Amino acid sequence: MFYKVGELAKATGLTVRALHHYDHVGLVRPSGRTASGHRLYDESDVRRLYEVLALRQLGLPLEGISAALAGTTGLAELLARHRDHLDRQLVAMRTLRAHLTTMLARIPGEQTGVTDFLALIREVTTVDETVKRYFSETQLAELAERRTRLGEQAIEDVQRRWQDLIPRVQQAVEAGTDPTATAGRELGREWMALLESFHGGDSGLRDSLYRMQAENSAEIQQQHGGPSPEQLDFIRRATQR
């Protein structure tokens, strides 16, 4: 049984133009032609068209479908590559959504000027290059989403608590307080609780944070006022079991 291009288009819900394009790029070529040169598709062509549409439904590009059906690229490899591509897109969309939510929450009203809006965009989309070296795109997306869930008020509260805690730990260091004593242990618990508000118990985020701190301690202390190596040592001893 043969189908003319118009008949096949009507039966499948595709457009004649789409079938012409598939023929042009070599994906689904008709097995025959009429005497006047019109395309004729047989059962094997219809089966091939189904395979193309099934892979297309997964979002695969036409060149990838062609390689898979030709056997030059394994279908499993092709699907894995496309899955990884989708994963990257999902991460980007998660991050963008979190940033947009933050922006909407912080815009004070319709009187916001263009200058204010541009400053807001810079604030929520710029990530320090140092941070990018230690956290994956997925981790950065998770952090952006957590910031959105917590809200700006909670973030500011955590920042104030750090500003209060670091000087108190420094006072304990200077006073020669025993880190394993009750006062030292309490400072250690407070410190670890604030860290957990950042990593949320995620060991990957926690390890990335510790690695960034260890390898950039001087810059962090200079730009953000701490913590110093002495303070970190005090907390390490205070939290040892």
Coordinates of C-alpha atoms in Angstrom, one line a residue:
M1 CA 0.0 0.0 0.0
F2 CA 1.3 3.4 -1.0
Y3 CA 0.5 6.8 0.4
K4 CA 0.8 10.0 -1.5
V5 CA 2.4 12.9 0.5
G6 CA -1.0 14.6 1.1
E7 CA -2.6 11.3 2.2
L8 CA 0.2 10.6 4.6
A9 CA 0.1 14.1 6.0
K10 CA -3.6 13.8 6.6
A11 CA -3.3 10.4 8.2
T12 CA -0.5 11.4 10.6
G13 CA -1.5 15.0 11.4
L14 CA 1.7 16.3 10.0
T15 CA 2.0 19.0 7.3
V16 CA 3.1 18.3 3.8
R17 CA 5.8 20.8 4.4
A18 CA 7.2 18.8 7.3
L19 CA 7.2 15.6 5.2
H20 CA 9.0 17.5 2.4
H21 CA 11.6 18.7 4.9
Y22 CA 12.2 15.1 6.3
D23 CA 12.7 14.0 2.7
H24 CA 15.1 16.9 2.0
V25 CA 17.3 16.2 5.1
G26 CA 17.2 12.4 4.4
L27 CA 15.3 11.3 7.4
V28 CA 12.2 9.9 5.7
R29 CA 12.6 9.5 1.9
P30 CA 9.7 8.0 -0.1
S31 CA 10.4 4.6 -1.6
G32 CA 8.6 5.5 -4.9
R33 CA 7.4 8.2 -7.2
T34 CA 4.4 8.5 -9.5
A35 CA 4.8 8.9 -13.2
S36 CA 4.4 12.7 -12.6
G37 CA 7.1 12.7 -9.9
H38 CA 4.9 12.8 -6.8
R39 CA 6.2 11.1 -3.6
L40 CA 4.9 7.7 -2.7
Y41 CA 5.4 6.2 0.8
D42 CA 5.2 2.5 1.5
E43 CA 4.8 0.6 4.8
S44 CA 8.5 0.7 5.5
D45 CA 8.5 4.5 5.1
V46 CA 5.6 4.8 7.5
R47 CA 7.5 2.7 10.0
R48 CA 10.5 4.9 9.6
L49 CA 8.4 8.0 10.0
Y50 CA 7.0 6.6 13.3
E51 CA 10.6 6.0 14.6
V52 CA 11.6 9.6 13.7
L53 CA 8.5 11.0 15.3
A54 CA 9.0 8.9 18.5
L55 CA 12.6 10.2 18.9
R56 CA 11.5 13.7 18.0
Q57 CA 8.9 13.5 20.7
L58 CA 11.8 13.1 23.2
G59 CA 13.1 16.4 22.0
L60 CA 16.1 15.0 20.1
P61 CA 17.5 17.1 17.3
L62 CA 17.0 15.9 13.7
E63 CA 20.8 15.3 13.2
G64 CA 20.8 13.1 16.3
I65 CA 17.8 11.2 15.1
S66 CA 19.5 10.6 11.8
A67 CA 22.7 9.3 13.5
A68 CA 20.7 7.0 15.8
L69 CA 18.6 5.5 12.9
A70 CA 21.7 5.1 10.7
G71 CA 23.4 3.2 13.5
T72 CA 26.4 5.6 13.7
T73 CA 25.4 6.6 17.2
G74 CA 23.9 4.2 19.7
L75 CA 20.5 5.2 20.9
A76 CA 21.4 4.7 24.6
E77 CA 24.4 7.1 24.1
L78 CA 22.2 9.6 22.3
L79 CA 19.5 9.5 24.9
A80 CA 22.1 9.9 27.7
R81 CA 23.6 13.0 26.0
H82 CA 20.2 14.5 25.6
R83 CA 19.3 13.7 29.2
D84 CA 22.5 15.6 30.3
H85 CA 21.5 18.5 28.1
L86 CA 18.1 18.6 29.7
D87 CA 19.6 18.4 33.2
R88 CA 21.7 21.5 32.4
Q89 CA 18.6 23.3 31.1
L90 CA 16.6 22.4 34.2
V91 CA 19.4 23.7 36.4
A92 CA 19.5 27.0 34.5
M93 CA 15.7 27.3 34.7
R94 CA 15.7 26.6 38.5
T95 CA 18.3 29.2 39.0
L96 CA 16.5 31.8 36.8
R97 CA 13.1 31.1 38.6
A98 CA 14.8 31.6 42.0
H99 CA 16.3 34.8 40.9
L100 CA 13.1 36.1 39.5
T101 CA 11.2 35.3 42.7
T102 CA 13.9 37.2 44.7
M103 CA 13.5 40.2 42.4
L104 CA 9.8 40.2 42.6
A105 CA 9.9 40.1 46.4
R106 CA 12.4 43.0 46.6
I107 CA 10.9 45.4 44.1
P108 CA 9.3 48.0 46.3
G109 CA 6.6 49.1 43.9
E110 CA 5.9 50.4 40.4
Q111 CA 7.9 53.6 41.1
T112 CA 11.2 51.6 40.8
G113 CA 13.4 53.3 38.3
V114 CA 15.5 51.7 35.5
T115 CA 18.7 52.3 37.5
D116 CA 17.3 50.5 40.6
F117 CA 16.1 47.7 38.4
L118 CA 19.5 47.2 36.7
A119 CA 21.1 47.2 40.2
L120 CA 18.7 44.5 41.3
I121 CA 19.5 42.4 38.2
R122 CA 23.2 42.7 38.9
E123 CA 22.7 41.7 42.5
V124 CA 20.7 38.6 41.9
T125 CA 22.5 37.3 38.8
T126 CA 26.1 37.9 39.5
V127 CA 28.0 35.1 41.3
D128 CA 31.5 35.7 42.5
E129 CA 34.0 33.8 40.4
T130 CA 35.6 32.3 43.5
V131 CA 32.2 30.7 44.4
K132 CA 31.8 29.3 40.9
R133 CA 35.1 27.4 41.3
Y134 CA 33.8 25.5 44.3
F135 CA 30.1 25.0 43.6
S136 CA 28.6 23.2 40.7
E137 CA 25.7 24.7 38.7
T138 CA 23.3 22.3 40.4
Q139 CA 24.6 23.4 43.8
L140 CA 24.3 27.1 42.9
A141 CA 20.7 26.4 41.8
E142 CA 19.9 24.7 45.1
L143 CA 21.4 27.7 47.0
A144 CA 19.3 30.1 44.9
E145 CA 16.2 28.1 45.6
R146 CA 16.9 27.9 49.3
R147 CA 17.4 31.6 49.5
T148 CA 14.0 32.1 47.9
R149 CA 12.4 29.7 50.3
L150 CA 14.0 31.3 53.3
G151 CA 13.2 34.9 52.2
E152 CA 15.4 38.0 52.4
Q153 CA 14.4 38.6 56.1
A154 CA 15.8 35.2 57.1
I155 CA 19.0 35.8 55.1
E156 CA 19.6 39.1 56.7
D157 CA 19.0 37.6 60.2
V158 CA 21.6 34.9 59.5
Q159 CA 24.1 37.6 58.4
R160 CA 23.5 39.6 61.6
R161 CA 24.0 36.5 63.7
W162 CA 27.4 35.8 62.0
Q163 CA 28.4 39.4 62.6
D164 CA 27.6 38.9 66.3
L165 CA 29.1 35.4 66.6
I166 CA 32.5 35.9 65.0
P167 CA 33.5 38.7 67.5
R168 CA 32.3 36.6 70.4
V169 CA 34.5 33.7 69.2
Q170 CA 37.4 36.0 68.9
Q171 CA 36.9 37.2 72.4
A172 CA 36.9 33.6 73.6
V173 CA 40.1 33.0 71.7
E174 CA 41.8 36.1 73.2
A175 CA 40.5 35.2 76.7
G176 CA 42.0 31.7 76.5
T177 CA 38.7 30.1 76.9
D178 CA 38.8 26.3 76.8
P179 CA 37.0 25.2 73.6
T180 CA 35.8 22.0 75.3
A181 CA 34.3 23.9 78.3
T182 CA 30.6 24.7 78.4
A183 CA 31.0 28.2 76.9
G184 CA 33.2 26.9 74.1
R185 CA 30.8 24.1 73.3
E186 CA 27.9 26.5 73.1
L187 CA 29.8 28.7 70.7
G188 CA 30.6 25.6 68.6
R189 CA 26.9 24.6 68.4
E190 CA 25.9 28.1 67.4
W191 CA 28.5 28.2 64.7
M192 CA 27.5 24.8 63.3
A193 CA 23.8 25.8 63.3
L194 CA 24.6 28.8 61.2
L195 CA 26.6 26.7 58.8
E196 CA 23.8 24.3 58.5
S197 CA 21.5 27.2 57.5
F198 CA 23.7 27.5 54.5
H199 CA 24.2 23.9 53.4
G200 CA 21.0 22.5 54.8
G201 CA 22.6 19.2 55.8
D202 CA 23.8 18.5 52.2
S203 CA 27.3 17.0 52.6
G204 CA 28.2 18.1 49.1
L205 CA 27.4 21.7 49.8
R206 CA 29.1 21.5 53.2
D207 CA 32.3 20.0 51.7
S208 CA 32.4 22.6 48.9
L209 CA 32.0 25.3 51.5
Y210 CA 34.8 24.0 53.7
R211 CA 37.1 23.6 50.7
M212 CA 36.5 27.2 49.5
Q213 CA 37.1 28.4 53.1
A214 CA 40.3 26.5 53.4
E215 CA 41.8 27.6 50.1
N216 CA 40.7 31.3 50.3
S217 CA 40.9 32.0 54.1
A218 CA 43.1 35.1 53.8
E219 CA 40.8 36.7 51.2
I220 CA 37.7 35.8 53.0
Q221 CA 39.1 37.3 56.3
Q222 CA 40.2 40.5 54.6
Q223 CA 37.0 41.1 52.6
H224 CA 34.4 39.8 55.1
G225 CA 36.1 40.1 58.5
G226 CA 36.6 36.4 59.3
P227 CA 36.8 33.8 60.3
S228 CA 40.4 33.7 61.1
P229 CA 42.5 30.4 61.3
E230 CA 42.5 30.8 65.1
Q231 CA 38.7 31.1 65.3
L232 CA 38.3 28.0 63.0
D233 CA 40.7 26.0 65.2
F234 CA 38.7 27.1 68.3
I235 CA 35.5 25.9 66.7
R236 CA 37.1 22.7 65.5
R237 CA 38.1 21.8 69.0
A238 CA 34.8 23.0 70.4
T239 CA 32.9 20.7 68.2
Q240 CA 35.1 17.6 68.6
R241 CA 33.3 14.7 70.3

